Amino acid sequence: MSVAAREPHFTEDAEGQDGWKAPFWQAPVRQGELALHPDGPLRYARREAYLQKRAGKSRLRWNVRYFELKDGHLRWWRPAFREQLLQPTAPKVTLREPRPEPVRCLDLSRLKGVLRTKVKFPYSTRILLRFDEAYTDYQLELRAEKELVILEWYKLFSRFTMEVMEVEHERETEDGNDVCLGGGMTSDAEDTADEAAAAQPGGS
């Protein structure tokens, strides 16, 4: 005796539109689990590494900085010169308590585009981050000594231009914004001065 399988059917939702109902032998589809990324939700994305950033608009000068991507924001600190060469697991500046303010902090939810450039020498890939002009006109160009490292960062940054990230905050800042500071400076002189202040003990 055979049992005929039930056909999936359509139901009408509260707004009067036809909604699809999953077959009884399948688990119900949850809205928050649609199009899941294999690396998990974007709000949980986190990465840290030593990267090289272009110094202002210089075509030849690059600086080694320690970058952290966490809670949808990109921050970086200036390690000591010896740490820039040896690159320990984490520079001392990030291990201080309380932790010093980063040289700069950028809200990746305002990231407008990521440009990847292939260069034969000395590094094969560079990435340029461009943000919403209403947020900042600062552009950040990065590269890494290892190709796989910069490609992983490139894939992660690209997600911020295609996905929507929702983050819950317990409270707002005084000006009503939840973004961190440091997204407004654009000139080379201001950037250099900010980095020098952040490198000093207790500096911001």
CSV table of C-alpha atoms in Angstrom, one decimal:
chain,number,residue,atom,x,y,z
A,1,MET,CA,0.0,0.0,0.0
A,2,SER,CA,1.6,3.3,-1.1
A,3,VAL,CA,1.0,6.6,0.6
A,4,ALA,CA,0.8,9.7,-1.6
A,5,ALA,CA,3.1,12.5,-0.6
A,6,ARG,CA,1.5,15.7,0.4
A,7,GLU,CA,2.0,18.6,-2.0
A,8,PRO,CA,3.3,21.8,-0.6
A,9,HIS,CA,0.7,24.5,-0.7
A,10,PHE,CA,0.5,28.3,-0.6
A,11,THR,CA,-1.0,30.3,2.2
A,12,GLU,CA,-2.1,33.9,2.4
A,13,ASP,CA,-0.1,36.0,4.9
A,14,ALA,CA,-1.3,38.9,7.0
A,15,GLU,CA,-0.7,41.4,4.2
A,16,GLY,CA,-2.9,39.6,1.8
A,17,GLN,CA,0.0,38.3,-0.3
A,18,ASP,CA,0.6,34.7,-1.2
A,19,GLY,CA,3.2,33.2,1.0
A,20,TRP,CA,4.9,29.8,0.4
A,21,LYS,CA,4.6,27.2,3.1
A,22,ALA,CA,7.3,24.6,3.4
A,23,PRO,CA,6.3,20.9,3.1
A,24,PHE,CA,5.5,19.2,6.4
A,25,TRP,CA,8.6,17.0,6.1
A,26,GLN,CA,10.9,20.0,6.0
A,27,ALA,CA,11.9,22.3,8.9
A,28,PRO,CA,10.2,25.7,8.7
A,29,VAL,CA,12.3,28.4,7.0
A,30,ARG,CA,13.5,31.1,9.3
A,31,GLN,CA,13.9,34.6,7.8
A,32,GLY,CA,17.1,35.2,9.7
A,33,GLU,CA,18.8,32.1,8.2
A,34,LEU,CA,18.2,32.9,4.5
A,35,ALA,CA,21.4,33.1,2.4
A,36,LEU,CA,23.7,32.3,5.3
A,37,HIS,CA,27.4,32.9,4.7
A,38,PRO,CA,29.7,30.0,5.4
A,39,ASP,CA,31.8,32.3,7.7
A,40,GLY,CA,28.8,33.2,9.8
A,41,PRO,CA,26.9,36.5,10.2
A,42,LEU,CA,28.8,39.6,9.4
A,43,ARG,CA,28.3,41.2,12.8
A,44,TYR,CA,30.5,38.4,14.2
A,45,ALA,CA,33.3,38.9,11.7
A,46,ARG,CA,36.7,39.5,13.4
A,47,ARG,CA,40.2,39.7,12.1
A,48,GLU,CA,43.6,41.0,13.2
A,49,ALA,CA,46.8,41.3,11.4
A,50,TYR,CA,49.9,43.4,10.5
A,51,LEU,CA,49.2,45.1,7.2
A,52,GLN,CA,50.9,47.8,5.2
A,53,LYS,CA,49.0,51.0,4.6
A,54,ARG,CA,49.9,53.6,2.1
A,55,ALA,CA,51.3,56.7,3.8
A,56,GLY,CA,48.9,59.5,2.7
A,57,LYS,CA,49.2,60.1,-1.0
A,58,SER,CA,52.8,58.9,-1.3
A,59,ARG,CA,53.4,56.5,-4.2
A,60,LEU,CA,56.4,54.8,-2.6
A,61,ARG,CA,56.0,55.1,1.2
A,62,TRP,CA,54.1,52.4,3.1
A,63,ASN,CA,53.7,52.0,6.9
A,64,VAL,CA,53.3,48.8,8.9
A,65,ARG,CA,50.3,49.0,11.2
A,66,TYR,CA,48.4,46.6,13.4
A,67,PHE,CA,44.8,46.3,12.2
A,68,GLU,CA,41.7,45.0,14.0
A,69,LEU,CA,38.3,44.4,12.5
A,70,LYS,CA,35.7,44.0,15.1
A,71,ASP,CA,32.0,44.9,15.6
A,72,GLY,CA,31.8,46.3,12.1
A,73,HIS,CA,34.7,48.8,12.6
A,74,LEU,CA,38.2,48.9,11.4
A,75,ARG,CA,40.8,50.2,13.8
A,76,TRP,CA,44.6,50.3,13.7
A,77,TRP,CA,47.5,51.1,15.9
A,78,ARG,CA,51.1,52.0,15.3
A,79,PRO,CA,53.5,49.4,16.7
A,80,ALA,CA,57.0,50.1,17.8
A,81,PHE,CA,59.6,50.0,15.1
A,82,ARG,CA,61.1,46.7,16.3
A,83,GLU,CA,57.6,45.2,16.4
A,84,GLN,CA,57.0,46.4,12.8
A,85,LEU,CA,60.0,44.3,11.8
A,86,LEU,CA,59.5,41.2,13.9
A,87,GLN,CA,55.7,41.3,14.0
A,88,PRO,CA,54.9,39.4,17.2
A,89,THR,CA,51.4,38.0,17.7
A,90,ALA,CA,50.1,41.3,19.1
A,91,PRO,CA,52.0,44.6,19.6
A,92,LYS,CA,52.5,45.9,23.1
A,93,VAL,CA,50.3,49.0,22.3
A,94,THR,CA,47.3,46.7,22.0
A,95,LEU,CA,48.0,44.9,25.3
A,96,ARG,CA,48.0,48.0,27.5
A,97,GLU,CA,45.3,48.4,30.1
A,98,PRO,CA,43.4,50.5,29.5
A,99,ARG,CA,43.8,50.0,25.8
A,100,PRO,CA,44.9,53.2,24.0
A,101,GLU,CA,42.7,54.8,21.4
A,102,PRO,CA,43.4,53.6,17.9
A,103,VAL,CA,45.1,55.9,15.4
A,104,ARG,CA,41.9,55.8,13.4
A,105,CYS,CA,38.6,54.0,13.5
A,106,LEU,CA,36.4,53.6,10.4
A,107,ASP,CA,32.8,52.4,10.3
A,108,LEU,CA,32.6,49.6,7.7
A,109,SER,CA,28.9,49.9,7.4
A,110,ARG,CA,29.7,53.2,5.5
A,111,LEU,CA,32.1,51.3,3.1
A,112,LYS,CA,31.1,52.2,-0.5
A,113,GLY,CA,33.5,50.0,-2.5
A,114,VAL,CA,36.6,47.9,-2.5
A,115,LEU,CA,39.1,48.2,-5.4
A,116,ARG,CA,41.5,45.3,-5.9
A,117,THR,CA,44.7,46.1,-7.9
A,118,LYS,CA,47.1,43.4,-9.0
A,119,VAL,CA,50.8,44.5,-9.0
A,120,LYS,CA,53.6,42.2,-10.2
A,121,PHE,CA,56.2,43.7,-7.9
A,122,PRO,CA,56.8,43.8,-5.0
A,123,TYR,CA,53.4,42.7,-3.8
A,124,SER,CA,50.8,41.1,-6.1
A,125,THR,CA,47.6,42.5,-4.6
A,126,ARG,CA,46.5,45.9,-3.1
A,127,ILE,CA,43.1,46.8,-1.9
A,128,LEU,CA,41.6,50.4,-1.8
A,129,LEU,CA,38.7,51.1,0.6
A,130,ARG,CA,36.4,53.9,-0.4
A,131,PHE,CA,33.7,55.2,2.0
A,132,ASP,CA,30.5,57.1,1.6
A,133,GLU,CA,31.5,60.7,0.9
A,134,ALA,CA,28.9,61.9,3.5
A,135,TYR,CA,30.9,60.0,6.1
A,136,THR,CA,34.5,60.7,5.1
A,137,ASP,CA,36.6,61.2,2.0
A,138,TYR,CA,39.5,59.3,3.6
A,139,GLN,CA,40.7,56.4,1.4
A,140,LEU,CA,42.7,53.5,2.8
A,141,GLU,CA,45.0,51.4,0.6
A,142,LEU,CA,46.4,48.2,2.1
A,143,ARG,CA,48.7,45.4,1.2
A,144,ALA,CA,50.4,42.5,2.9
A,145,GLU,CA,53.6,40.5,2.6
A,146,LYS,CA,51.6,37.3,2.1
A,147,GLU,CA,49.1,37.0,-0.8
A,148,LEU,CA,46.7,34.8,1.1
A,149,VAL,CA,46.5,37.3,4.0
A,150,ILE,CA,45.4,40.3,1.8
A,151,LEU,CA,43.0,38.1,-0.1
A,152,GLU,CA,41.2,37.0,3.1
A,153,TRP,CA,40.9,40.7,4.1
A,154,TYR,CA,39.6,41.5,0.6
A,155,LYS,CA,36.9,38.9,0.8
A,156,LEU,CA,35.8,40.1,4.2
A,157,PHE,CA,35.8,43.8,3.2
A,158,SER,CA,33.8,42.9,0.1
A,159,ARG,CA,31.0,41.5,2.3
A,160,PHE,CA,30.4,44.9,3.9
A,161,THR,CA,29.6,46.3,0.4
A,162,MET,CA,27.0,43.6,-0.3
A,163,GLU,CA,25.5,42.6,3.0
A,164,VAL,CA,23.5,44.5,5.6
A,165,MET,CA,24.8,44.3,9.2
A,166,GLU,CA,22.6,44.8,12.2
A,167,VAL,CA,24.2,45.5,15.6
A,168,GLU,CA,22.5,46.2,18.9
A,169,HIS,CA,23.9,48.8,21.2
A,170,GLU,CA,22.9,49.4,24.8
A,171,ARG,CA,23.1,53.1,24.5
A,172,GLU,CA,24.0,55.9,22.1
A,173,THR,CA,26.8,58.4,22.4
A,174,GLU,CA,26.2,62.0,23.4
A,175,ASP,CA,25.8,63.1,19.8
A,176,GLY,CA,23.4,60.4,19.0
A,177,ASN,CA,25.8,58.3,16.9
A,178,ASP,CA,27.2,54.9,17.6
A,179,VAL,CA,30.2,55.2,15.3
A,180,CYS,CA,33.7,55.5,16.7
A,181,LEU,CA,35.9,58.5,16.3
A,182,GLY,CA,38.6,59.0,13.8
A,183,GLY,CA,36.9,59.0,10.4
A,184,GLY,CA,37.2,62.6,9.6
A,185,MET,CA,40.8,63.5,9.1
A,186,THR,CA,42.1,63.5,5.5
A,187,SER,CA,45.3,65.4,5.1
A,188,ASP,CA,48.8,63.8,5.4
A,189,ALA,CA,49.9,66.1,8.1
A,190,GLU,CA,46.9,65.4,10.3
A,191,ASP,CA,47.3,61.7,9.8
A,192,THR,CA,51.0,61.8,10.8
A,193,ALA,CA,50.2,63.9,13.9
A,194,ASP,CA,47.5,61.6,15.0
A,195,GLU,CA,49.7,58.5,14.7
A,196,ALA,CA,52.5,60.2,16.7
A,197,ALA,CA,50.1,61.0,19.5
A,198,ALA,CA,48.7,57.5,19.5
A,199,ALA,CA,52.2,56.0,19.8
A,200,GLN,CA,52.9,57.8,23.0
A,201,PRO,CA,51.9,56.2,26.4
A,202,GLY,CA,48.4,57.3,27.3
A,203,GLY,CA,48.1,59.2,24.0
A,204,SER,CA,44.9,59.3,22.0
